[in-house]
Amino acid sequence: MSATTTGTTAMPTTATPPTATLPTRVAPTPPAREMPWERARELAHRAPLPLATRTVPLAEAAGLTTAADLCTPRALPAFDTAAMDGYAVAGPGPWRVVGSVRAGGVREGILAPGEAVEISTGAPVPAGTRAVLPLELAADGAGRVSGPVPAPGEHVRRAGEDAPAGTRLAPAGTRAGPALLGLAASCGHDTLRVRPRPRIQVFVTGDELDRSGLPGPGRVRDALGPLLPSLVAAFGGEVVGVEHVPDRPAGLTARAVRAATGPEVVVVTGSTSVGVTDQLREFLRDLRARMVVDTVACRPGHPQLLAGLPDGRWVVGLPGNPYAALVAAHTLLAPLIAGLSGRGLPALPRVAVSGDVRPAPGVARLVPVAWEGAGARVVGGHRAAFLRGAAVGDALAVIDDGWVDGAPAPLLLLNG
């Protein structure tokens, strides 16, 4: 939004005819030349320093990003174990059954040739074991068992077979998902060194927005207030507040951003273009913000921006149209959160994309697609204000000006 100044009519003191000064509008700061989409994404990731690290229990680490390599202090497995239920045997058969060993137990002594012990999956095999004879291949009776003689080491998981002690199992910068948490526990770790989720404050601007029910005449329902918290969570961040800010009187958005001093990132929706109610660029100029990205050569969503404030906070400006805002969030907000979290910028898979898309010269078009066999097909319903395609699609395809129907294109996954 740009301020509007109104002049007054000057009354002459001489015979000179009066001249009226017409109301004028202060010219908004024009956006810079549109930045290539790939470049904008890379700059958003490189812009921040990662947040400070902390150590948390495994139960609190889910979804966070590791700040140190995950290494195993002992061999995995730590001892020779049975890979199947059956009999641990020594020497050629038939074998005399001299006992049993279950998972969690240990059998002392050495298994002599011609001897066997009944064994459960995961139990430590006794010293002297040649191999494990699977239960379904064994014939037992009268304290003896017979069956085909297994090859040495068959159905035995050797100590250190998965990972010797000291092995790096996952590098720093890995998202702590369920498998990583289980892996850390299996190594004997009770805590992880991680970086916290970046905190994001959202300001949804616009006088035309209703927040519940059907919108009235000339009004629209706010879609971004409900959309952004879950989207930010999927990116690895945490929305700490969503506030709605009217366009008028001028200055409310600037006041709200100034007051949001706790979170690392402030997201402003709307107010990013050059219309009379679009204030964000003027405010950032007044604050002497460092503009990292100012408009992006993509459709929809080109009037997006990323700026660094002098106090270290980041401001992400998203368009007000819901699908355009979703595209812009994937372009700038997701990489920014990854950078703050200490994660790398994910490489985008390329798959064959089919459908009716008209490439635009010098512009990346981001369209929703759904999986179709080994490729993907464009899903309809992706105008700037319409979320239907993204709601039912699996990914956003990045269509450049050289794409033709059926050619590969990079994908931004929506649900993973």
Tab-separated table of C-alpha atoms in Angstrom:
chain	number	residue	atom	x	y	z
A	1	MET	CA	0.000	0.000	0.000
A	2	SER	CA	1.341	3.434	-0.841
A	3	ALA	CA	0.460	6.595	1.044
A	4	THR	CA	-1.817	9.115	-0.690
A	5	THR	CA	-1.171	12.819	-0.335
A	6	THR	CA	-3.722	15.475	-1.190
A	7	GLY	CA	-2.757	19.027	-2.060
A	8	THR	CA	-4.837	22.168	-1.434
A	9	THR	CA	-5.880	24.870	-3.847
A	10	ALA	CA	-3.576	27.932	-3.575
A	11	MET	CA	-5.413	31.287	-3.525
A	12	PRO	CA	-3.376	33.984	-5.367
A	13	THR	CA	-2.508	37.334	-3.899
A	14	THR	CA	-1.947	38.902	-7.313
A	15	ALA	CA	-3.891	39.060	-10.495
A	16	THR	CA	-2.397	35.820	-11.647
A	17	PRO	CA	-5.159	33.242	-12.258
A	18	PRO	CA	-5.391	30.603	-9.516
A	19	THR	CA	-3.779	27.243	-10.224
A	20	ALA	CA	-5.192	24.091	-8.570
A	21	THR	CA	-2.801	21.433	-7.277
A	22	LEU	CA	-4.449	18.092	-8.045
A	23	PRO	CA	-4.321	15.210	-5.557
A	24	THR	CA	-1.340	13.010	-6.332
A	25	ARG	CA	-0.392	9.499	-5.341
A	26	VAL	CA	3.156	8.813	-4.157
A	27	ALA	CA	4.692	6.478	-6.699
A	28	PRO	CA	5.311	3.022	-5.222
A	29	THR	CA	8.728	1.494	-5.313
A	30	PRO	CA	8.690	-0.679	-8.430
A	31	PRO	CA	9.776	-4.283	-7.990
A	32	ALA	CA	13.121	-5.289	-9.351
A	33	ARG	CA	13.574	-7.300	-12.499
A	34	GLU	CA	12.079	-10.756	-11.980
A	35	MET	CA	14.625	-13.249	-10.682
A	36	PRO	CA	14.798	-16.751	-12.218
A	37	TRP	CA	12.834	-19.238	-10.115
A	38	GLU	CA	15.763	-21.596	-9.459
A	39	ARG	CA	17.989	-18.687	-8.420
A	40	ALA	CA	15.371	-17.328	-6.018
A	41	ARG	CA	15.027	-20.720	-4.345
A	42	GLU	CA	18.808	-21.064	-3.967
A	43	LEU	CA	19.237	-17.548	-2.531
A	44	ALA	CA	16.448	-18.082	-0.006
A	45	HIS	CA	18.233	-21.200	1.240
A	46	ARG	CA	21.664	-19.575	1.427
A	47	ALA	CA	20.534	-16.330	3.045
A	48	PRO	CA	20.248	-17.309	6.749
A	49	LEU	CA	22.696	-18.758	9.234
A	50	PRO	CA	21.408	-21.935	10.932
A	51	LEU	CA	19.802	-21.525	14.338
A	52	ALA	CA	21.746	-22.392	17.500
A	53	THR	CA	21.796	-26.050	18.502
A	54	ARG	CA	20.401	-27.796	21.581
A	55	THR	CA	20.289	-31.327	22.983
A	56	VAL	CA	16.856	-32.909	23.448
A	57	PRO	CA	15.515	-36.366	24.404
A	58	LEU	CA	14.580	-38.606	21.492
A	59	ALA	CA	10.894	-38.152	22.261
A	60	GLU	CA	11.248	-34.396	21.651
A	61	ALA	CA	13.401	-34.633	18.531
A	62	ALA	CA	10.744	-35.763	16.052
A	63	GLY	CA	10.658	-33.451	13.040
A	64	LEU	CA	13.725	-31.477	14.099
A	65	THR	CA	17.011	-31.398	12.190
A	66	THR	CA	20.133	-33.067	13.504
A	67	ALA	CA	23.054	-30.757	14.222
A	68	ALA	CA	25.671	-33.509	14.502
A	69	ASP	CA	26.440	-36.734	12.684
A	70	LEU	CA	24.635	-39.777	14.076
A	71	CYS	CA	27.298	-42.384	14.830
A	72	THR	CA	27.022	-45.778	16.471
A	73	PRO	CA	29.240	-46.250	19.545
A	74	ARG	CA	29.131	-50.028	19.170
A	75	ALA	CA	28.911	-52.553	16.368
A	76	LEU	CA	25.493	-53.292	14.871
A	77	PRO	CA	24.537	-55.976	15.576
A	78	ALA	CA	26.597	-56.100	18.750
A	79	PHE	CA	26.899	-59.904	18.646
A	80	ASP	CA	26.276	-62.792	16.256
A	81	THR	CA	22.509	-63.362	16.159
A	82	ALA	CA	20.088	-65.814	14.591
A	83	ALA	CA	18.312	-64.418	11.543
A	84	MET	CA	15.561	-67.084	11.709
A	85	ASP	CA	13.817	-69.337	14.172
A	86	GLY	CA	15.360	-72.822	14.080
A	87	TYR	CA	18.428	-74.600	15.395
A	88	ALA	CA	21.960	-73.344	15.815
A	89	VAL	CA	24.062	-76.315	14.673
A	90	ALA	CA	27.730	-77.296	14.803
A	91	GLY	CA	29.355	-79.711	12.381
A	92	PRO	CA	27.425	-82.095	10.110
A	93	GLY	CA	24.052	-83.586	11.112
A	94	PRO	CA	22.077	-85.144	12.464
A	95	TRP	CA	22.503	-83.131	15.656
A	96	ARG	CA	21.782	-83.769	19.299
A	97	VAL	CA	19.690	-81.012	20.873
A	98	VAL	CA	21.453	-79.844	24.014
A	99	GLY	CA	19.353	-76.821	24.978
A	100	SER	CA	17.697	-73.676	23.756
A	101	VAL	CA	18.341	-69.936	23.684
A	102	ARG	CA	15.777	-67.162	23.288
A	103	ALA	CA	16.073	-63.486	22.378
A	104	GLY	CA	17.449	-61.652	25.371
A	105	GLY	CA	19.172	-64.735	26.772
A	106	VAL	CA	22.726	-66.051	26.468
A	107	ARG	CA	23.918	-69.672	26.356
A	108	GLU	CA	27.304	-70.206	27.931
A	109	GLY	CA	29.829	-72.679	26.594
A	110	ILE	CA	30.886	-73.835	23.152
A	111	LEU	CA	28.675	-75.859	20.830
A	112	ALA	CA	30.521	-79.081	19.929
A	113	PRO	CA	30.291	-80.759	16.495
A	114	GLY	CA	27.093	-82.804	16.246
A	115	GLU	CA	25.272	-80.585	18.755
A	116	ALA	CA	22.418	-78.135	18.277
A	117	VAL	CA	20.401	-75.703	20.354
A	118	GLU	CA	16.900	-74.510	19.551
A	119	ILE	CA	17.132	-70.770	18.855
A	120	SER	CA	14.805	-67.798	18.295
A	121	THR	CA	15.260	-64.951	15.826
A	122	GLY	CA	17.473	-62.273	17.385
A	123	ALA	CA	18.989	-64.567	20.007
A	124	PRO	CA	22.797	-64.687	20.277
A	125	VAL	CA	24.211	-67.806	18.630
A	126	PRO	CA	26.456	-69.912	20.882
A	127	ALA	CA	30.191	-70.061	20.253
A	128	GLY	CA	31.033	-72.858	17.844
A	129	THR	CA	27.865	-72.448	15.752
A	130	ARG	CA	28.260	-73.323	12.073
A	131	ALA	CA	24.893	-71.919	10.912
A	132	VAL	CA	21.194	-71.832	11.716
A	133	LEU	CA	18.945	-74.576	10.344
A	134	PRO	CA	15.512	-72.960	9.759
A	135	LEU	CA	12.662	-74.509	11.707
A	136	GLU	CA	10.662	-75.289	8.564
A	137	LEU	CA	13.559	-77.426	7.205
A	138	ALA	CA	14.179	-79.315	10.431
A	139	ALA	CA	12.860	-82.725	11.472
A	140	ASP	CA	13.136	-83.293	15.197
A	141	GLY	CA	12.308	-86.088	17.589
A	142	ALA	CA	13.778	-88.043	20.486
A	143	GLY	CA	16.153	-85.184	21.338
A	144	ARG	CA	17.688	-85.079	17.897
A	145	VAL	CA	17.202	-82.910	14.811
A	146	SER	CA	18.062	-83.504	11.169
A	147	GLY	CA	17.868	-81.599	7.945
A	148	PRO	CA	19.973	-80.256	5.082
A	149	VAL	CA	23.379	-79.119	6.279
A	150	PRO	CA	23.402	-75.289	6.010
A	151	ALA	CA	26.340	-73.451	4.523
A	152	PRO	CA	28.731	-71.887	7.048
A	153	GLY	CA	27.233	-68.682	8.430
A	154	GLU	CA	23.847	-69.228	6.811
A	155	HIS	CA	21.007	-67.393	8.606
A	156	VAL	CA	23.461	-65.805	11.050
A	157	ARG	CA	23.831	-62.030	11.321
A	158	ARG	CA	27.453	-61.414	12.256
A	159	ALA	CA	28.503	-58.765	14.758
A	160	GLY	CA	29.198	-55.491	12.955
A	161	GLU	CA	27.653	-56.774	9.736
A	162	ASP	CA	25.328	-53.756	9.497
A	163	ALA	CA	27.764	-51.177	10.894
A	164	PRO	CA	31.107	-51.435	12.713
A	165	ALA	CA	31.513	-49.340	15.853
A	166	GLY	CA	32.062	-45.650	15.060
A	167	THR	CA	30.251	-45.742	11.710
A	168	ARG	CA	28.498	-42.515	10.672
A	169	LEU	CA	24.925	-43.589	10.021
A	170	ALA	CA	23.337	-40.218	9.177
A	171	PRO	CA	24.964	-36.834	8.534
A	172	ALA	CA	24.192	-33.616	10.350
A	173	GLY	CA	21.311	-31.840	8.669
A	174	THR	CA	19.062	-34.903	8.529
A	175	ARG	CA	15.389	-34.523	9.419
A	176	ALA	CA	14.657	-36.620	12.537
A	177	GLY	CA	11.874	-38.821	11.229
A	178	PRO	CA	10.570	-42.067	12.761
A	179	ALA	CA	13.290	-44.249	11.233
A	180	LEU	CA	16.122	-41.984	12.404
A	181	LEU	CA	14.721	-41.892	15.943
A	182	GLY	CA	14.529	-45.677	15.990
A	183	LEU	CA	18.038	-45.940	14.559
A	184	ALA	CA	19.412	-43.611	17.242
A	185	ALA	CA	17.763	-45.668	19.950
A	186	SER	CA	19.124	-48.917	18.520
A	187	CYS	CA	22.620	-47.404	18.766
A	188	GLY	CA	22.092	-46.631	22.440
A	189	HIS	CA	21.466	-42.888	22.147
A	190	ASP	CA	18.976	-41.259	24.519
A	191	THR	CA	19.335	-37.709	23.152
A	192	LEU	CA	20.099	-35.933	19.886
A	193	ARG	CA	21.867	-32.668	19.107
A	194	VAL	CA	19.367	-30.735	16.978
A	195	ARG	CA	18.353	-27.324	15.710
A	196	PRO	CA	14.926	-26.063	16.794
A	197	ARG	CA	12.050	-25.369	14.460
A	198	PRO	CA	12.181	-21.832	13.090
A	199	ARG	CA	9.317	-19.776	14.508
A	200	ILE	CA	7.062	-17.973	12.059
A	201	GLN	CA	4.560	-15.173	12.671
A	202	VAL	CA	1.907	-14.811	9.962
A	203	PHE	CA	0.099	-11.591	9.110
A	204	VAL	CA	-2.795	-11.977	6.672
A	205	THR	CA	-3.611	-8.585	5.168
A	206	GLY	CA	-6.753	-7.454	3.383
A	207	ASP	CA	-9.957	-5.545	4.093
A	208	GLU	CA	-11.984	-7.971	1.979
A	209	LEU	CA	-11.447	-11.135	4.041
A	210	ASP	CA	-14.042	-12.996	6.112
A	211	ARG	CA	-12.762	-15.587	8.578
A	212	SER	CA	-15.825	-17.797	8.969
A	213	GLY	CA	-18.904	-18.858	7.083
A	214	LEU	CA	-19.866	-17.837	3.581
A	215	PRO	CA	-18.397	-14.467	2.564
A	216	GLY	CA	-20.722	-11.558	2.007
A	217	PRO	CA	-21.134	-9.503	-1.181
A	218	GLY	CA	-17.798	-8.272	-2.502
A	219	ARG	CA	-15.883	-10.250	0.100
A	220	VAL	CA	-13.877	-13.510	0.058
A	221	ARG	CA	-13.145	-16.145	2.651
A	222	ASP	CA	-9.615	-16.159	4.064
A	223	ALA	CA	-7.872	-19.338	2.853
A	224	LEU	CA	-4.308	-18.537	3.901
A	225	GLY	CA	-4.915	-18.311	7.643
A	226	PRO	CA	-5.964	-21.994	7.735
A	227	LEU	CA	-3.457	-23.061	5.042
A	228	LEU	CA	-0.175	-21.666	6.329
A	229	PRO	CA	0.246	-23.306	9.778
A	230	SER	CA	0.129	-26.845	8.405
A	231	LEU	CA	2.229	-25.883	5.383
A	232	VAL	CA	4.897	-24.345	7.629
A	233	ALA	CA	4.849	-27.480	9.812
A	234	ALA	CA	5.441	-29.608	6.702
A	235	PHE	CA	8.409	-27.365	5.851
A	236	GLY	CA	9.849	-27.939	9.343
A	237	GLY	CA	8.840	-24.657	10.970
A	238	GLU	CA	6.325	-23.639	13.606
A	239	VAL	CA	3.693	-20.936	13.253
A	240	VAL	CA	3.455	-19.103	16.581
A	241	GLY	CA	0.614	-16.809	15.548
A	242	VAL	CA	-1.762	-15.859	12.752
A	243	GLU	CA	-3.133	-12.322	12.828
A	244	HIS	CA	-5.375	-10.514	10.368
A	245	VAL	CA	-4.372	-6.954	9.517
A	246	PRO	CA	-6.673	-4.527	7.648
A	247	ASP	CA	-5.304	-2.539	4.723
A	248	ARG	CA	-6.648	0.693	6.156
A	249	PRO	CA	-5.606	2.884	7.790
A	250	ALA	CA	-2.155	2.772	6.264
A	251	GLY	CA	0.663	1.712	8.504
A	252	LEU	CA	-1.012	-1.195	10.329
A	253	THR	CA	1.092	-3.838	8.584
A	254	ALA	CA	4.299	-1.949	9.366
A	255	ARG	CA	3.271	-1.632	13.012
A	256	ALA	CA	2.480	-5.354	13.221
A	257	VAL	CA	5.807	-6.407	11.697
A	258	ARG	CA	7.749	-4.082	14.006
A	259	ALA	CA	6.026	-5.584	17.055
A	260	ALA	CA	6.673	-9.236	16.085
A	261	THR	CA	10.163	-9.371	17.588
A	262	GLY	CA	10.180	-12.958	18.901
A	263	PRO	CA	9.930	-15.186	15.800
A	264	GLU	CA	12.802	-15.599	13.370
A	265	VAL	CA	10.514	-15.158	10.332
A	266	VAL	CA	7.564	-12.858	9.628
A	267	VAL	CA	5.269	-13.854	6.767
A	268	VAL	CA	3.023	-11.203	5.249
A	269	THR	CA	0.347	-12.290	2.775
A	270	GLY	CA	-0.926	-9.731	0.302
A	271	SER	CA	0.611	-6.263	0.201
A	272	THR	CA	3.420	-7.483	-2.097
A	273	SER	CA	2.353	-5.967	-5.400
A	274	VAL	CA	2.339	-2.279	-6.433
A	275	GLY	CA	-1.320	-1.445	-5.897
A	276	VAL	CA	-2.593	1.427	-3.759
A	277	THR	CA	-3.094	-0.889	-0.753
A	278	ASP	CA	0.254	-2.674	-1.078
A	279	GLN	CA	2.526	-1.333	1.654
A	280	LEU	CA	5.199	-3.937	2.253
A	281	ARG	CA	7.960	-2.751	-0.068
A	282	GLU	CA	7.697	0.835	1.139
A	283	PHE	CA	7.891	-0.307	4.745
A	284	LEU	CA	10.926	-2.518	4.075
A	285	ARG	CA	12.652	0.365	2.307
A	286	ASP	CA	12.009	2.606	5.308
A	287	LEU	CA	13.526	-0.032	7.592
A	288	ARG	CA	16.611	-0.323	5.368
A	289	ALA	CA	15.914	-4.011	4.922
A	290	ARG	CA	18.269	-6.049	2.756
A	291	MET	CA	16.238	-7.340	-0.178
A	292	VAL	CA	17.341	-10.876	-1.053
A	293	VAL	CA	14.606	-11.679	-3.571
A	294	ASP	CA	12.249	-9.109	-5.067
A	295	THR	CA	9.779	-10.697	-7.499
A	296	VAL	CA	10.363	-14.042	-9.193
A	297	ALA	CA	9.963	-15.094	-12.813
A	298	CYS	CA	7.227	-17.625	-12.100
A	299	ARG	CA	3.489	-17.851	-12.618
A	300	PRO	CA	1.531	-17.644	-10.508
A	301	GLY	CA	3.145	-15.936	-7.543
A	302	HIS	CA	5.656	-13.561	-9.123
A	303	PRO	CA	5.103	-10.621	-6.660
A	304	GLN	CA	6.868	-12.425	-3.814
A	305	LEU	CA	9.839	-11.242	-1.805
A	306	LEU	CA	12.371	-12.119	0.876
A	307	ALA	CA	14.143	-9.480	2.940
A	308	GLY	CA	16.457	-9.443	5.930
A	309	LEU	CA	15.748	-6.873	8.642
A	310	PRO	CA	18.594	-5.103	10.463
A	311	ASP	CA	17.666	-6.919	13.708
A	312	GLY	CA	18.225	-10.345	12.117
A	313	ARG	CA	14.627	-11.280	11.383
A	314	TRP	CA	13.450	-12.355	7.955
A	315	VAL	CA	10.361	-11.115	6.146
A	316	VAL	CA	8.699	-13.254	3.476
A	317	GLY	CA	6.067	-11.555	1.356
A	318	LEU	CA	3.503	-13.827	-0.277
A	319	PRO	CA	0.800	-12.854	-2.773
A	320	GLY	CA	-2.750	-12.651	-1.468
A	321	ASN	CA	-4.216	-15.141	-3.958
A	322	PRO	CA	-4.188	-18.581	-2.303
A	323	TYR	CA	-2.624	-20.726	-5.032
A	324	ALA	CA	-0.109	-18.001	-5.879
A	325	ALA	CA	0.800	-17.826	-2.184
A	326	LEU	CA	1.269	-21.604	-2.061
A	327	VAL	CA	3.652	-21.443	-5.016
A	328	ALA	CA	5.577	-18.565	-3.450
A	329	ALA	CA	5.810	-20.365	-0.103
A	330	HIS	CA	7.412	-23.355	-1.805
A	331	THR	CA	9.747	-21.002	-3.660
A	332	LEU	CA	11.014	-18.856	-0.754
A	333	LEU	CA	9.634	-19.935	2.630
A	334	ALA	CA	10.472	-23.640	2.408
A	335	PRO	CA	14.136	-23.015	1.431
A	336	LEU	CA	14.461	-20.306	4.102
A	337	ILE	CA	13.217	-22.698	6.801
A	338	ALA	CA	15.586	-25.385	5.535
A	339	GLY	CA	18.502	-22.957	5.764
A	340	LEU	CA	17.592	-21.861	9.284
A	341	SER	CA	17.297	-25.526	10.271
A	342	GLY	CA	20.695	-26.483	8.861
A	343	ARG	CA	19.226	-28.759	6.195
A	344	GLY	CA	20.386	-28.886	2.604
A	345	LEU	CA	18.232	-27.658	-0.253
A	346	PRO	CA	16.481	-30.776	-1.547
A	347	ALA	CA	17.209	-31.821	-5.102
A	348	LEU	CA	14.018	-31.964	-7.145
A	349	PRO	CA	13.143	-35.262	-8.861
A	350	ARG	CA	12.461	-35.028	-12.575
A	351	VAL	CA	9.669	-37.083	-14.109
A	352	ALA	CA	7.776	-37.031	-17.384
A	353	VAL	CA	4.846	-34.618	-17.171
A	354	SER	CA	1.853	-34.762	-19.496
A	355	GLY	CA	-1.035	-32.376	-19.883
A	356	ASP	CA	-2.243	-29.085	-21.246
A	357	VAL	CA	0.233	-26.412	-20.165
A	358	ARG	CA	1.325	-23.440	-22.243
A	359	PRO	CA	4.954	-22.564	-21.406
A	360	ALA	CA	5.721	-18.862	-21.066
A	361	PRO	CA	8.979	-17.326	-22.378
A	362	GLY	CA	11.473	-16.696	-19.578
A	363	VAL	CA	9.023	-17.774	-16.880
A	364	ALA	CA	8.619	-20.930	-14.784
A	365	ARG	CA	5.020	-22.080	-14.575
A	366	LEU	CA	4.195	-24.134	-11.474
A	367	VAL	CA	1.214	-26.417	-11.995
A	368	PRO	CA	-0.237	-29.194	-9.841
A	369	VAL	CA	0.225	-32.753	-11.061
A	370	ALA	CA	-0.893	-36.219	-9.939
A	371	TRP	CA	1.019	-39.462	-10.340
A	372	GLU	CA	0.117	-41.469	-13.434
A	373	GLY	CA	2.216	-44.608	-13.703
A	374	ALA	CA	5.886	-43.667	-13.810
A	375	GLY	CA	5.048	-40.091	-14.741
A	376	ALA	CA	2.662	-37.332	-13.742
A	377	ARG	CA	-0.300	-35.596	-15.335
A	378	VAL	CA	-1.410	-31.994	-14.905
A	379	VAL	CA	-4.439	-31.520	-12.666
A	380	GLY	CA	-6.896	-28.784	-13.586
A	381	GLY	CA	-7.931	-25.988	-11.257
A	382	HIS	CA	-4.807	-23.916	-10.715
A	383	ARG	CA	-5.599	-20.309	-11.419
A	384	ALA	CA	-3.977	-17.892	-8.982
A	385	ALA	CA	-6.883	-17.860	-6.512
A	386	PHE	CA	-8.021	-21.493	-6.875
A	387	LEU	CA	-6.540	-24.335	-4.785
A	388	ARG	CA	-8.457	-27.276	-6.234
A	389	GLY	CA	-5.569	-28.679	-8.291
A	390	ALA	CA	-3.098	-28.417	-5.425
A	391	ALA	CA	-5.616	-29.969	-3.016
A	392	VAL	CA	-5.959	-33.170	-5.053
A	393	GLY	CA	-2.491	-33.233	-6.665
A	394	ASP	CA	0.683	-34.909	-5.477
A	395	ALA	CA	3.265	-32.339	-6.546
A	396	LEU	CA	3.903	-29.046	-8.303
A	397	ALA	CA	5.639	-29.393	-11.659
A	398	VAL	CA	8.055	-26.623	-12.617
A	399	ILE	CA	7.427	-26.035	-16.320
A	400	ASP	CA	10.088	-23.977	-18.089
A	401	ASP	CA	9.798	-22.375	-21.495
A	402	GLY	CA	11.444	-25.337	-23.239
A	403	TRP	CA	9.025	-27.956	-21.970
A	404	VAL	CA	6.842	-29.989	-24.335
A	405	ASP	CA	4.066	-32.387	-23.473
A	406	GLY	CA	5.545	-35.605	-22.041
A	407	ALA	CA	8.982	-34.123	-21.330
A	408	PRO	CA	10.573	-34.371	-17.857
A	409	ALA	CA	10.103	-31.535	-15.383
A	410	PRO	CA	11.248	-30.966	-11.774
A	411	LEU	CA	8.677	-31.713	-9.075
A	412	LEU	CA	8.052	-30.101	-5.701
A	413	LEU	CA	6.291	-32.775	-3.653
A	414	LEU	CA	3.171	-31.586	-1.855
A	415	ASN	CA	2.571	-34.468	0.545
A	416	GLY	CA	5.938	-35.719	1.686
